[in-house]
Every structure is written in C-alpha cells, then in structure tokens.
Amino acid sequence: METVREKIARLKKEKNAIILAHNYTTAEVQDIADYVGDSLGLSIEASKTDADVIVFCGVTFMGESAKILSPGKTVLMPVPDALCDMASICSAESLAQCKAKHPGYTVVGYVNTTGETKTQMDVCCTSGNALKVVSSLGSDKVLFVPDRNLGAFIAERIPEKEMVLWDGCCPIHDSITREQILELKGMYPGSISMAHPECRKEVLDEVDFIGSTEAMLNECKKSDNSEFIVITEVGMKHRMEKECPGKIFHFPESAVCDSMKKITLELVASCLEDMTGEIVLDDDVIRDAYLPVKRMTEIR
Ligand code: 13P
Ligand code: SF4
C-alpha cells in the first residue's frame, strides 16, 4: 500500500510538479516541500521553476503571486480558501479611492494583498525587502498599504520619505503585546530576541533583531548564541530547530495562523491527483499586477 508521502512523490514526477511551502505551514508539509521559505523566496522560486505545476502550500495571496509571475503554469492550492486576514482588508476598489485622495504619492503595497489589489500598486514588497523597496524609490511621497506596523517600521528608518499608512494589520502579529515579550525575556534571560515587522512598535522596540521569517532564521544560524526568543507564527520553529541543531527557540504560543495549519499531506496529495484548487486570475489582473510583483522580486 502506497503511503501518502510516496503518493505525493509519484504524482510530482507524473505531473512535473514542484511543492512550495511557507515557513508557517506544519512540519509534515514543510518536510515534503521542494522549497520552504518566506514570501519573497517563494515568489522568486515560483518565477524561476521549470515545473509545469506549482503546488502552493501557503495562503491564497502567495499562490496568486506565483500565478502572476508564472501565468503559463498551473498553480494549485491544497486549501483554496486558506485566506490571509490582512489580505482581505484592502480591496482594489478601496485602494483606488485612497489613491485618488493622494495624488503624486507612489503606492507601495505589501505582498499580503490580493492579485486584484496589486493592480493598483506601483511596486510591491515583502517584509524581506520593504526597506530596500521604499529606499529605492525616486519619489519622496509614499502611500503604503495595508500593514500599518510594517509601514511604521519603514517610516521610522527612512524619515526623509513622507509616508501615508493604510490602517491595517495582521491580527496574529498585532495582538502580541509588550508584556508578552517582556515575560519571555524574563523567563529566558540570555536569549537573543527577534520579531517580525508585522508586530507593533511596542514589541519591536524590545527586541534585538527585526526581520522577515527568513531573515530571522539566518540571524539564528549565524549567531553564536544558543537560545532565541522569536516573535512570529509558531510554524517557523520547525525550520529553526531543523537548521540550527542544538539551539533552543521560544515562541509566543498564541501566534497561530489557522489558514496555514489547514494544509495537510492528504490535501496536498488529493489536489495534485485531481488537479483541484487551481488559482485562476483574469488576464487583465495578471497583466496589471505583473510589473509591481516582478519589481518586488528584483529588489533584494
Ligand atoms: P514573510 O514574508 O516574512 O514570510 O511573512 C509573511 C507573513 O505572512 C507574515 O505573517
Ligand atoms: Fe496573513 Fe497574519 Fe497569517 Fe501572515 S500570519 S499569512 S499576515 S494572517
């Protein structure tokens, strides 16, 4: 009897498929993926693969970005309704209205948005390159959407730019408090602390390092320290433990992104077998979102 892992391996060969997984997916999903990474790394990987089929283990905006970058490929989501709460708060229509109120502003949009919303942006960014993207702009006036915490993090570091911020956030990162990080620091003295820039300023002000999921992993890898407090979604712990043997990681247990946890090996196997959960975007969405997303993958 074929195991689910064997079935996935067979189907991957038969369909010339690649499996991409975000750092927040479960350990079992990460372990069968061809590539595990942050939003930027996953987009870059999707843009350069020779596979015909991309199985995207992540939330829908990630699959949509892969489709925008590789419109000729079939992009399948094992859980088609794995939504990012942040991506749902900034529609293309409301962004168009906001742009009309801010003529002359360059629109920088976080990748955690729908494909349709991306059609309204000048350039897209991830938490991994947001500072570089905003710094690289010729314009001094920036409308940044939709994460107010990431926007404030950038504005503080590039004060010469006038930044207008959309009032959105990731409910998971935004609900982590200063008290939680102080409590973890009290429990694990000597740890190096780090946080994702989707966290509030009151949290970011308390940590030693701020970066995307991949940047935090790299920081742990190169550090001589053996203990770390990591303020982001708990799925990240698996890769950190796997790639930093002997090191210890402490996470806020409340930080769980339910959409990422819905993806199972059985769902990966069945979407590949039946070719279901395909990302379908209008041609004009792909055409208009391509440039902002492509620019994002080129600024590292
Ligand atoms: P990264 O780009 O750092 O992987 O973050 C994506 C995300 O959704 C964070 O909540
Ligand atoms: Fe979206 Fe937050 Fe989940 Fe990241 S952790 S995918 S921002 S809901």
PDB file of C-alpha atoms and ligand atoms in Angstrom:
ATOM      1  CA  MET A   1       0.000   0.000   0.000  1.00  0.00           C
ATOM      2  CA  GLU A   2       1.385   3.369  -1.101  1.00  0.00           C
ATOM      3  CA  THR A   3       1.896   5.887   1.743  1.00  0.00           C
ATOM      4  CA  VAL A   4       0.747   9.476   1.352  1.00  0.00           C
ATOM      5  CA  ARG A   5       4.376  10.613   1.031  1.00  0.00           C
ATOM      6  CA  GLU A   6       5.022   8.026  -1.709  1.00  0.00           C
ATOM      7  CA  LYS A   7       1.847   9.111  -3.476  1.00  0.00           C
ATOM      8  CA  ILE A   8       2.955  12.762  -3.445  1.00  0.00           C
ATOM      9  CA  ALA A   9       6.404  11.801  -4.779  1.00  0.00           C
ATOM     10  CA  ARG A  10       4.854   9.733  -7.598  1.00  0.00           C
ATOM     11  CA  LEU A  11       2.339  12.432  -8.566  1.00  0.00           C
ATOM     12  CA  LYS A  12       5.060  15.083  -8.559  1.00  0.00           C
ATOM     13  CA  LYS A  13       7.024  13.072 -11.135  1.00  0.00           C
ATOM     14  CA  GLU A  14       3.973  12.232 -13.255  1.00  0.00           C
ATOM     15  CA  LYS A  15       2.805  15.867 -13.400  1.00  0.00           C
ATOM     16  CA  ASN A  16       6.208  17.568 -13.374  1.00  0.00           C
ATOM     17  CA  ALA A  17       5.173  19.428 -10.223  1.00  0.00           C
ATOM     18  CA  ILE A  18       7.061  21.349  -7.555  1.00  0.00           C
ATOM     19  CA  ILE A  19       5.853  21.885  -3.984  1.00  0.00           C
ATOM     20  CA  LEU A  20       6.477  25.271  -2.379  1.00  0.00           C
ATOM     21  CA  ALA A  21       5.689  25.786   1.322  1.00  0.00           C
ATOM     22  CA  HIS A  22       5.702  28.828   3.554  1.00  0.00           C
ATOM     23  CA  ASN A  23       7.616  28.810   6.835  1.00  0.00           C
ATOM     24  CA  TYR A  24       4.322  28.801   8.781  1.00  0.00           C
ATOM     25  CA  THR A  25       2.985  25.515   7.398  1.00  0.00           C
ATOM     26  CA  THR A  26       3.100  22.402   9.566  1.00  0.00           C
ATOM     27  CA  ALA A  27       6.293  20.379   9.996  1.00  0.00           C
ATOM     28  CA  GLU A  28       4.960  17.481   7.891  1.00  0.00           C
ATOM     29  CA  VAL A  29       4.143  19.803   4.993  1.00  0.00           C
ATOM     30  CA  GLN A  30       7.498  21.580   5.194  1.00  0.00           C
ATOM     31  CA  ASP A  31       9.266  18.220   5.160  1.00  0.00           C
ATOM     32  CA  ILE A  32       7.784  17.128   1.802  1.00  0.00           C
ATOM     33  CA  ALA A  33       8.273  20.501   0.093  1.00  0.00           C
ATOM     34  CA  ASP A  34      10.926  21.159  -2.558  1.00  0.00           C
ATOM     35  CA  TYR A  35      11.397  24.646  -1.209  1.00  0.00           C
ATOM     36  CA  VAL A  36      10.390  26.221   2.123  1.00  0.00           C
ATOM     37  CA  GLY A  37      10.781  29.928   2.669  1.00  0.00           C
ATOM     38  CA  ASP A  38       9.405  33.398   3.222  1.00  0.00           C
ATOM     39  CA  SER A  39       7.113  35.258   0.836  1.00  0.00           C
ATOM     40  CA  LEU A  40       9.978  36.764  -1.132  1.00  0.00           C
ATOM     41  CA  GLY A  41      11.892  33.495  -1.519  1.00  0.00           C
ATOM     42  CA  LEU A  42       8.735  31.646  -2.545  1.00  0.00           C
ATOM     43  CA  SER A  43       7.886  34.244  -5.212  1.00  0.00           C
ATOM     44  CA  ILE A  44      11.424  34.076  -6.599  1.00  0.00           C
ATOM     45  CA  GLU A  45      11.290  30.276  -6.633  1.00  0.00           C
ATOM     46  CA  ALA A  46       7.891  30.326  -8.394  1.00  0.00           C
ATOM     47  CA  SER A  47       9.235  32.701 -11.043  1.00  0.00           C
ATOM     48  CA  LYS A  48      12.216  30.531 -11.956  1.00  0.00           C
ATOM     49  CA  THR A  49      10.923  26.965 -11.764  1.00  0.00           C
ATOM     50  CA  ASP A  50      10.800  24.700 -14.839  1.00  0.00           C
ATOM     51  CA  ALA A  51       7.919  22.681 -13.366  1.00  0.00           C
ATOM     52  CA  ASP A  52       4.545  22.693 -15.146  1.00  0.00           C
ATOM     53  CA  VAL A  53       2.599  22.615 -11.891  1.00  0.00           C
ATOM     54  CA  ILE A  54       3.234  24.553  -8.666  1.00  0.00           C
ATOM     55  CA  VAL A  55       1.529  23.209  -5.533  1.00  0.00           C
ATOM     56  CA  PHE A  56       1.494  26.194  -3.208  1.00  0.00           C
ATOM     57  CA  CYS A  57       1.275  25.347   0.479  1.00  0.00           C
ATOM     58  CA  GLY A  58       0.501  28.760   1.899  1.00  0.00           C
ATOM     59  CA  VAL A  59      -2.265  31.343   1.878  1.00  0.00           C
ATOM     60  CA  THR A  60      -4.031  32.472  -1.291  1.00  0.00           C
ATOM     61  CA  PHE A  61      -2.124  35.719  -1.863  1.00  0.00           C
ATOM     62  CA  MET A  62       1.045  33.620  -2.140  1.00  0.00           C
ATOM     63  CA  GLY A  63      -0.495  31.343  -4.775  1.00  0.00           C
ATOM     64  CA  GLU A  64      -1.808  34.380  -6.652  1.00  0.00           C
ATOM     65  CA  SER A  65       1.657  35.965  -6.671  1.00  0.00           C
ATOM     66  CA  ALA A  66       3.056  32.725  -8.130  1.00  0.00           C
ATOM     67  CA  LYS A  67       0.374  32.783 -10.859  1.00  0.00           C
ATOM     68  CA  ILE A  68       1.066  36.454 -11.665  1.00  0.00           C
ATOM     69  CA  LEU A  69       4.774  35.687 -12.038  1.00  0.00           C
ATOM     70  CA  SER A  70       4.249  32.431 -13.968  1.00  0.00           C
ATOM     71  CA  PRO A  71       0.923  32.749 -15.799  1.00  0.00           C
ATOM     72  CA  GLY A  72       1.701  29.773 -18.057  1.00  0.00           C
ATOM     73  CA  LYS A  73       1.956  27.405 -15.116  1.00  0.00           C
ATOM     74  CA  THR A  74      -0.810  25.662 -13.232  1.00  0.00           C
ATOM     75  CA  VAL A  75      -0.809  26.830  -9.595  1.00  0.00           C
ATOM     76  CA  LEU A  76      -2.726  24.595  -7.184  1.00  0.00           C
ATOM     77  CA  MET A  77      -3.684  25.397  -3.591  1.00  0.00           C
ATOM     78  CA  PRO A  78      -4.335  22.337  -1.372  1.00  0.00           C
ATOM     79  CA  VAL A  79      -6.680  24.591   0.646  1.00  0.00           C
ATOM     80  CA  PRO A  80      -8.174  27.115  -1.802  1.00  0.00           C
ATOM     81  CA  ASP A  81      -9.828  29.130   0.986  1.00  0.00           C
ATOM     82  CA  ALA A  82      -6.669  29.488   3.112  1.00  0.00           C
ATOM     83  CA  LEU A  83      -7.019  33.241   3.408  1.00  0.00           C
ATOM     84  CA  CYS A  84      -4.632  35.755   4.955  1.00  0.00           C
ATOM     85  CA  ASP A  85      -6.677  38.053   7.208  1.00  0.00           C
ATOM     86  CA  MET A  86      -4.522  41.007   6.264  1.00  0.00           C
ATOM     87  CA  ALA A  87      -5.012  40.448   2.520  1.00  0.00           C
ATOM     88  CA  SER A  88      -8.794  40.625   2.958  1.00  0.00           C
ATOM     89  CA  ILE A  89      -8.822  44.178   4.379  1.00  0.00           C
ATOM     90  CA  CYS A  90      -7.587  46.206   1.400  1.00  0.00           C
ATOM     91  CA  SER A  91      -9.721  45.778  -1.716  1.00  0.00           C
ATOM     92  CA  ALA A  92      -8.680  47.100  -5.121  1.00  0.00           C
ATOM     93  CA  GLU A  93     -11.645  49.465  -5.054  1.00  0.00           C
ATOM     94  CA  SER A  94     -10.833  50.980  -1.653  1.00  0.00           C
ATOM     95  CA  LEU A  95      -7.175  51.360  -2.645  1.00  0.00           C
ATOM     96  CA  ALA A  96      -8.217  53.134  -5.861  1.00  0.00           C
ATOM     97  CA  GLN A  97     -10.308  55.550  -3.757  1.00  0.00           C
ATOM     98  CA  CYS A  98      -7.410  56.162  -1.364  1.00  0.00           C
ATOM     99  CA  LYS A  99      -5.042  56.804  -4.295  1.00  0.00           C
ATOM    100  CA  ALA A 100      -7.451  59.412  -5.658  1.00  0.00           C
ATOM    101  CA  LYS A 101      -7.132  61.267  -2.336  1.00  0.00           C
ATOM    102  CA  HIS A 102      -3.318  61.147  -2.520  1.00  0.00           C
ATOM    103  CA  PRO A 103      -2.256  62.316  -5.976  1.00  0.00           C
ATOM    104  CA  GLY A 104       1.503  62.301  -6.520  1.00  0.00           C
ATOM    105  CA  TYR A 105       2.141  59.504  -3.996  1.00  0.00           C
ATOM    106  CA  THR A 106       3.920  56.321  -5.073  1.00  0.00           C
ATOM    107  CA  VAL A 107       1.886  53.295  -3.995  1.00  0.00           C
ATOM    108  CA  VAL A 108       3.937  50.605  -2.276  1.00  0.00           C
ATOM    109  CA  GLY A 109       1.912  47.533  -1.395  1.00  0.00           C
ATOM    110  CA  TYR A 110       2.743  44.668   0.877  1.00  0.00           C
ATOM    111  CA  VAL A 111       2.610  41.302  -0.910  1.00  0.00           C
ATOM    112  CA  ASN A 112      -0.063  40.251   1.639  1.00  0.00           C
ATOM    113  CA  THR A 113      -2.830  41.559  -0.669  1.00  0.00           C
ATOM    114  CA  THR A 114      -4.990  40.048  -3.397  1.00  0.00           C
ATOM    115  CA  GLY A 115      -3.884  39.945  -7.034  1.00  0.00           C
ATOM    116  CA  GLU A 116      -6.613  42.463  -7.846  1.00  0.00           C
ATOM    117  CA  THR A 117      -5.366  44.923  -5.207  1.00  0.00           C
ATOM    118  CA  LYS A 118      -1.859  44.599  -6.630  1.00  0.00           C
ATOM    119  CA  THR A 119      -3.112  46.049  -9.935  1.00  0.00           C
ATOM    120  CA  GLN A 120      -3.409  49.393  -8.085  1.00  0.00           C
ATOM    121  CA  MET A 121       0.215  49.431  -6.888  1.00  0.00           C
ATOM    122  CA  ASP A 122       3.375  50.929  -8.338  1.00  0.00           C
ATOM    123  CA  VAL A 123       5.559  48.406  -6.591  1.00  0.00           C
ATOM    124  CA  CYS A 124       5.021  45.501  -4.292  1.00  0.00           C
ATOM    125  CA  CYS A 125       7.270  44.430  -1.383  1.00  0.00           C
ATOM    126  CA  THR A 126       7.599  41.733   1.245  1.00  0.00           C
ATOM    127  CA  SER A 127       8.812  42.103   4.805  1.00  0.00           C
ATOM    128  CA  GLY A 128      12.135  40.779   3.459  1.00  0.00           C
ATOM    129  CA  ASN A 129      12.773  43.754   1.152  1.00  0.00           C
ATOM    130  CA  ALA A 130      10.333  46.505   2.232  1.00  0.00           C
ATOM    131  CA  LEU A 131      13.092  48.844   3.445  1.00  0.00           C
ATOM    132  CA  LYS A 132      15.077  48.412   0.228  1.00  0.00           C
ATOM    133  CA  VAL A 133      11.980  48.889  -1.948  1.00  0.00           C
ATOM    134  CA  VAL A 134      10.961  52.159  -0.266  1.00  0.00           C
ATOM    135  CA  SER A 135      14.588  53.420  -0.183  1.00  0.00           C
ATOM    136  CA  SER A 136      14.963  52.712  -3.898  1.00  0.00           C
ATOM    137  CA  LEU A 137      12.066  54.970  -4.918  1.00  0.00           C
ATOM    138  CA  GLY A 138      12.704  58.275  -6.648  1.00  0.00           C
ATOM    139  CA  SER A 139       9.566  59.676  -5.048  1.00  0.00           C
ATOM    140  CA  ASP A 140       9.579  61.192  -1.521  1.00  0.00           C
ATOM    141  CA  LYS A 141       5.853  60.633  -1.033  1.00  0.00           C
ATOM    142  CA  VAL A 142       4.748  57.066  -0.370  1.00  0.00           C
ATOM    143  CA  LEU A 143       1.328  55.574   0.212  1.00  0.00           C
ATOM    144  CA  PHE A 144       1.993  52.264   1.992  1.00  0.00           C
ATOM    145  CA  VAL A 145      -0.685  49.562   2.230  1.00  0.00           C
ATOM    146  CA  PRO A 146      -2.081  47.674   4.081  1.00  0.00           C
ATOM    147  CA  ASP A 147       0.099  46.891   7.146  1.00  0.00           C
ATOM    148  CA  ARG A 148       0.422  49.909   9.459  1.00  0.00           C
ATOM    149  CA  ASN A 149       3.041  48.151  11.611  1.00  0.00           C
ATOM    150  CA  LEU A 150       5.376  47.316   8.714  1.00  0.00           C
ATOM    151  CA  GLY A 151       4.709  50.807   7.331  1.00  0.00           C
ATOM    152  CA  ALA A 152       5.617  52.475  10.641  1.00  0.00           C
ATOM    153  CA  PHE A 153       8.762  50.318  10.892  1.00  0.00           C
ATOM    154  CA  ILE A 154       9.876  51.596   7.458  1.00  0.00           C
ATOM    155  CA  ALA A 155       8.838  55.223   8.100  1.00  0.00           C
ATOM    156  CA  GLU A 156      10.946  55.319  11.281  1.00  0.00           C
ATOM    157  CA  ARG A 157      14.042  54.151   9.391  1.00  0.00           C
ATOM    158  CA  ILE A 158      13.585  56.324   6.286  1.00  0.00           C
ATOM    159  CA  PRO A 159      12.439  59.653   7.817  1.00  0.00           C
ATOM    160  CA  GLU A 160      13.201  61.568   4.628  1.00  0.00           C
ATOM    161  CA  LYS A 161      10.177  59.952   2.942  1.00  0.00           C
ATOM    162  CA  GLU A 162       6.702  61.230   3.730  1.00  0.00           C
ATOM    163  CA  MET A 163       4.659  58.073   4.289  1.00  0.00           C
ATOM    164  CA  VAL A 164       0.897  57.734   4.467  1.00  0.00           C
ATOM    165  CA  LEU A 165      -0.072  54.401   6.040  1.00  0.00           C
ATOM    166  CA  TRP A 166      -3.171  52.300   5.497  1.00  0.00           C
ATOM    167  CA  ASP A 167      -4.715  51.313   8.836  1.00  0.00           C
ATOM    168  CA  GLY A 168      -4.457  47.519   8.538  1.00  0.00           C
ATOM    169  CA  CYS A 169      -2.582  44.750  10.309  1.00  0.00           C
ATOM    170  CA  CYS A 170      -2.163  41.015  10.765  1.00  0.00           C
ATOM    171  CA  PRO A 171      -4.403  40.177  13.728  1.00  0.00           C
ATOM    172  CA  ILE A 172      -1.995  37.439  14.833  1.00  0.00           C
ATOM    173  CA  HIS A 173       1.137  39.579  14.971  1.00  0.00           C
ATOM    174  CA  ASP A 174      -0.691  42.717  16.081  1.00  0.00           C
ATOM    175  CA  SER A 175      -2.184  41.000  19.120  1.00  0.00           C
ATOM    176  CA  ILE A 176       1.241  40.187  20.591  1.00  0.00           C
ATOM    177  CA  THR A 177       1.954  42.641  23.399  1.00  0.00           C
ATOM    178  CA  ARG A 178       4.988  44.231  25.032  1.00  0.00           C
ATOM    179  CA  GLU A 179       4.068  42.330  28.221  1.00  0.00           C
ATOM    180  CA  GLN A 180       4.400  39.015  26.351  1.00  0.00           C
ATOM    181  CA  ILE A 181       7.878  39.760  25.054  1.00  0.00           C
ATOM    182  CA  LEU A 182       8.965  41.078  28.466  1.00  0.00           C
ATOM    183  CA  GLU A 183       7.630  37.928  30.087  1.00  0.00           C
ATOM    184  CA  LEU A 184       9.557  35.714  27.642  1.00  0.00           C
ATOM    185  CA  LYS A 185      12.715  37.764  28.211  1.00  0.00           C
ATOM    186  CA  GLY A 186      12.266  37.328  31.971  1.00  0.00           C
ATOM    187  CA  MET A 187      11.805  33.558  31.580  1.00  0.00           C
ATOM    188  CA  TYR A 188      14.751  33.076  29.211  1.00  0.00           C
ATOM    189  CA  PRO A 189      17.462  35.589  30.124  1.00  0.00           C
ATOM    190  CA  GLY A 190      20.472  35.482  27.827  1.00  0.00           C
ATOM    191  CA  SER A 191      18.306  34.747  24.781  1.00  0.00           C
ATOM    192  CA  ILE A 192      18.631  36.868  21.666  1.00  0.00           C
ATOM    193  CA  SER A 193      15.196  38.242  20.837  1.00  0.00           C
ATOM    194  CA  MET A 194      13.752  38.917  17.400  1.00  0.00           C
ATOM    195  CA  ALA A 195      10.404  39.818  15.867  1.00  0.00           C
ATOM    196  CA  HIS A 196       8.614  40.043  12.549  1.00  0.00           C
ATOM    197  CA  PRO A 197       7.947  43.660  11.432  1.00  0.00           C
ATOM    198  CA  GLU A 198       4.201  42.933  11.353  1.00  0.00           C
ATOM    199  CA  CYS A 199       4.391  43.276  15.164  1.00  0.00           C
ATOM    200  CA  ARG A 200       3.519  46.524  16.926  1.00  0.00           C
ATOM    201  CA  LYS A 201       6.230  49.110  17.625  1.00  0.00           C
ATOM    202  CA  GLU A 202       5.921  48.433  21.393  1.00  0.00           C
ATOM    203  CA  VAL A 203       7.116  44.863  20.652  1.00  0.00           C
ATOM    204  CA  LEU A 204       9.717  45.801  18.010  1.00  0.00           C
ATOM    205  CA  ASP A 205      11.278  48.290  20.452  1.00  0.00           C
ATOM    206  CA  GLU A 206      12.042  45.429  22.867  1.00  0.00           C
ATOM    207  CA  VAL A 207      13.895  43.055  20.509  1.00  0.00           C
ATOM    208  CA  ASP A 208      17.488  42.732  19.314  1.00  0.00           C
ATOM    209  CA  PHE A 209      16.634  41.994  15.670  1.00  0.00           C
ATOM    210  CA  ILE A 210      13.700  42.672  13.324  1.00  0.00           C
ATOM    211  CA  GLY A 211      13.222  40.811  10.042  1.00  0.00           C
ATOM    212  CA  SER A 212      11.194  38.561   7.788  1.00  0.00           C
ATOM    213  CA  THR A 213      10.813  34.893   8.686  1.00  0.00           C
ATOM    214  CA  GLU A 214      13.822  34.013   6.500  1.00  0.00           C
ATOM    215  CA  ALA A 215      15.934  36.891   7.860  1.00  0.00           C
ATOM    216  CA  MET A 216      15.247  35.732  11.436  1.00  0.00           C
ATOM    217  CA  LEU A 217      16.277  32.185  10.539  1.00  0.00           C
ATOM    218  CA  ASN A 218      19.521  33.442   9.004  1.00  0.00           C
ATOM    219  CA  GLU A 219      20.198  35.534  12.105  1.00  0.00           C
ATOM    220  CA  CYS A 220      19.788  32.441  14.322  1.00  0.00           C
ATOM    221  CA  LYS A 221      22.063  30.411  12.032  1.00  0.00           C
ATOM    222  CA  LYS A 222      24.932  32.866  12.137  1.00  0.00           C
ATOM    223  CA  SER A 223      24.655  33.763  15.841  1.00  0.00           C
ATOM    224  CA  ASP A 224      26.985  32.193  18.428  1.00  0.00           C
ATOM    225  CA  ASN A 225      24.131  32.360  20.931  1.00  0.00           C
ATOM    226  CA  SER A 226      22.274  29.144  21.643  1.00  0.00           C
ATOM    227  CA  GLU A 227      18.882  30.458  22.797  1.00  0.00           C
ATOM    228  CA  PHE A 228      16.412  32.708  20.995  1.00  0.00           C
ATOM    229  CA  ILE A 229      13.021  34.335  21.576  1.00  0.00           C
ATOM    230  CA  VAL A 230      11.248  34.542  18.228  1.00  0.00           C
ATOM    231  CA  ILE A 231       8.129  36.697  17.922  1.00  0.00           C
ATOM    232  CA  THR A 232       6.288  35.354  14.912  1.00  0.00           C
ATOM    233  CA  GLU A 233       3.980  32.488  13.953  1.00  0.00           C
ATOM    234  CA  VAL A 234       4.852  29.184  15.654  1.00  0.00           C
ATOM    235  CA  GLY A 235       5.306  27.221  12.381  1.00  0.00           C
ATOM    236  CA  MET A 236       8.689  28.897  11.995  1.00  0.00           C
ATOM    237  CA  LYS A 237      10.035  26.894  14.934  1.00  0.00           C
ATOM    238  CA  HIS A 238      10.301  23.681  12.899  1.00  0.00           C
ATOM    239  CA  ARG A 239      12.792  25.084  10.386  1.00  0.00           C
ATOM    240  CA  MET A 240      14.769  26.848  13.064  1.00  0.00           C
ATOM    241  CA  GLU A 241      15.174  23.632  15.058  1.00  0.00           C
ATOM    242  CA  LYS A 242      15.950  21.621  11.935  1.00  0.00           C
ATOM    243  CA  GLU A 243      18.510  24.038  10.512  1.00  0.00           C
ATOM    244  CA  CYS A 244      20.088  25.142  13.815  1.00  0.00           C
ATOM    245  CA  PRO A 245      20.730  21.862  15.639  1.00  0.00           C
ATOM    246  CA  GLY A 246      21.436  22.273  19.353  1.00  0.00           C
ATOM    247  CA  LYS A 247      19.839  25.723  19.558  1.00  0.00           C
ATOM    248  CA  ILE A 248      16.684  26.465  21.559  1.00  0.00           C
ATOM    249  CA  PHE A 249      13.776  28.617  20.391  1.00  0.00           C
ATOM    250  CA  HIS A 250      10.940  30.178  22.367  1.00  0.00           C
ATOM    251  CA  PHE A 251       7.795  31.404  20.580  1.00  0.00           C
ATOM    252  CA  PRO A 252       4.611  33.119  21.801  1.00  0.00           C
ATOM    253  CA  GLU A 253       2.248  30.125  21.800  1.00  0.00           C
ATOM    254  CA  SER A 254      -0.758  32.275  20.879  1.00  0.00           C
ATOM    255  CA  ALA A 255       0.741  33.145  17.473  1.00  0.00           C
ATOM    256  CA  VAL A 256      -1.003  30.598  15.236  1.00  0.00           C
ATOM    257  CA  CYS A 257      -2.177  31.316  11.679  1.00  0.00           C
ATOM    258  CA  ASP A 258      -5.109  28.891  11.278  1.00  0.00           C
ATOM    259  CA  SER A 259      -5.141  29.138   7.479  1.00  0.00           C
ATOM    260  CA  MET A 260      -1.600  27.775   7.265  1.00  0.00           C
ATOM    261  CA  LYS A 261      -2.455  24.897   9.599  1.00  0.00           C
ATOM    262  CA  LYS A 262      -5.350  23.677   7.422  1.00  0.00           C
ATOM    263  CA  ILE A 263      -2.887  22.292   4.853  1.00  0.00           C
ATOM    264  CA  THR A 264      -2.257  18.565   5.302  1.00  0.00           C
ATOM    265  CA  LEU A 265      -0.350  15.913   3.344  1.00  0.00           C
ATOM    266  CA  GLU A 266      -3.641  14.290   2.333  1.00  0.00           C
ATOM    267  CA  LEU A 267      -4.860  17.593   0.842  1.00  0.00           C
ATOM    268  CA  VAL A 268      -1.537  18.084  -0.975  1.00  0.00           C
ATOM    269  CA  ALA A 269      -1.870  14.585  -2.475  1.00  0.00           C
ATOM    270  CA  SER A 270      -5.522  14.978  -3.478  1.00  0.00           C
ATOM    271  CA  CYS A 271      -5.119  18.406  -5.095  1.00  0.00           C
ATOM    272  CA  LEU A 272      -2.235  17.044  -7.154  1.00  0.00           C
ATOM    273  CA  GLU A 273      -4.096  13.854  -8.081  1.00  0.00           C
ATOM    274  CA  ASP A 274      -7.336  15.629  -9.095  1.00  0.00           C
ATOM    275  CA  MET A 275      -5.694  18.913 -10.182  1.00  0.00           C
ATOM    276  CA  THR A 276      -8.053  20.899  -7.948  1.00  0.00           C
ATOM    277  CA  GLY A 277      -7.724  24.230  -6.140  1.00  0.00           C
ATOM    278  CA  GLU A 278      -6.313  25.932  -9.208  1.00  0.00           C
ATOM    279  CA  ILE A 279      -5.600  29.672  -8.950  1.00  0.00           C
ATOM    280  CA  VAL A 280      -7.487  31.389 -11.758  1.00  0.00           C
ATOM    281  CA  LEU A 281      -6.980  35.121 -12.290  1.00  0.00           C
ATOM    282  CA  ASP A 282      -8.392  37.388 -15.009  1.00  0.00           C
ATOM    283  CA  ASP A 283      -5.913  38.173 -17.766  1.00  0.00           C
ATOM    284  CA  ASP A 284      -6.117  41.891 -17.005  1.00  0.00           C
ATOM    285  CA  VAL A 285      -5.303  41.257 -13.319  1.00  0.00           C
ATOM    286  CA  ILE A 286      -2.229  39.255 -14.328  1.00  0.00           C
ATOM    287  CA  ARG A 287      -1.200  41.935 -16.832  1.00  0.00           C
ATOM    288  CA  ASP A 288      -1.608  44.887 -14.424  1.00  0.00           C
ATOM    289  CA  ALA A 289      -0.209  43.180 -11.311  1.00  0.00           C
ATOM    290  CA  TYR A 290       2.815  41.684 -13.096  1.00  0.00           C
ATOM    291  CA  LEU A 291       5.075  44.739 -13.040  1.00  0.00           C
ATOM    292  CA  PRO A 292       4.674  45.611  -9.318  1.00  0.00           C
ATOM    293  CA  VAL A 293       5.247  41.951  -8.371  1.00  0.00           C
ATOM    294  CA  LYS A 294       8.168  41.483 -10.764  1.00  0.00           C
ATOM    295  CA  ARG A 295       9.835  44.628  -9.386  1.00  0.00           C
ATOM    296  CA  MET A 296       9.438  43.138  -5.908  1.00  0.00           C
ATOM    297  CA  THR A 297      11.387  40.001  -6.865  1.00  0.00           C
ATOM    298  CA  GLU A 298      14.204  42.091  -8.334  1.00  0.00           C
ATOM    299  CA  ILE A 299      14.913  44.181  -5.216  1.00  0.00           C
ATOM    300  CA  ARG A 300      16.703  42.030  -2.619  1.00  0.00           C
TER     301      ARG A 300
HETATM  302  P1  13P B   1       7.356  36.541   5.475  1.00  0.00           P
HETATM  303  O1  13P B   1       7.377  37.238   4.179  1.00  0.00           O
HETATM  304  O2  13P B   1       8.363  37.076   6.448  1.00  0.00           O
HETATM  305  O3  13P B   1       7.481  35.082   5.306  1.00  0.00           O
HETATM  306  O4  13P B   1       5.960  36.822   6.178  1.00  0.00           O
HETATM  307  C1  13P B   1       4.758  36.519   5.585  1.00  0.00           C
HETATM  308  C2  13P B   1       3.671  36.622   6.532  1.00  0.00           C
HETATM  309  O5  13P B   1       2.542  36.393   6.196  1.00  0.00           O
HETATM  310  C3  13P B   1       3.959  37.040   7.876  1.00  0.00           C
HETATM  311  O6  13P B   1       2.830  36.950   8.658  1.00  0.00           O
HETATM  312 FE1  SF4 B   2      -1.633  36.678   6.962  1.00  0.00          FE
HETATM  313 FE2  SF4 B   2      -1.008  37.072   9.501  1.00  0.00          FE
HETATM  314 FE3  SF4 B   2      -1.317  34.573   8.577  1.00  0.00          FE
HETATM  315 FE4  SF4 B   2       0.810  36.054   7.861  1.00  0.00          FE
HETATM  316  S1  SF4 B   2       0.316  35.299   9.914  1.00  0.00           S
HETATM  317  S2  SF4 B   2      -0.466  34.812   6.500  1.00  0.00           S
HETATM  318  S3  SF4 B   2      -0.113  38.102   7.745  1.00  0.00           S
HETATM  319  S4  SF4 B   2      -2.892  36.177   8.729  1.00  0.00           S
END
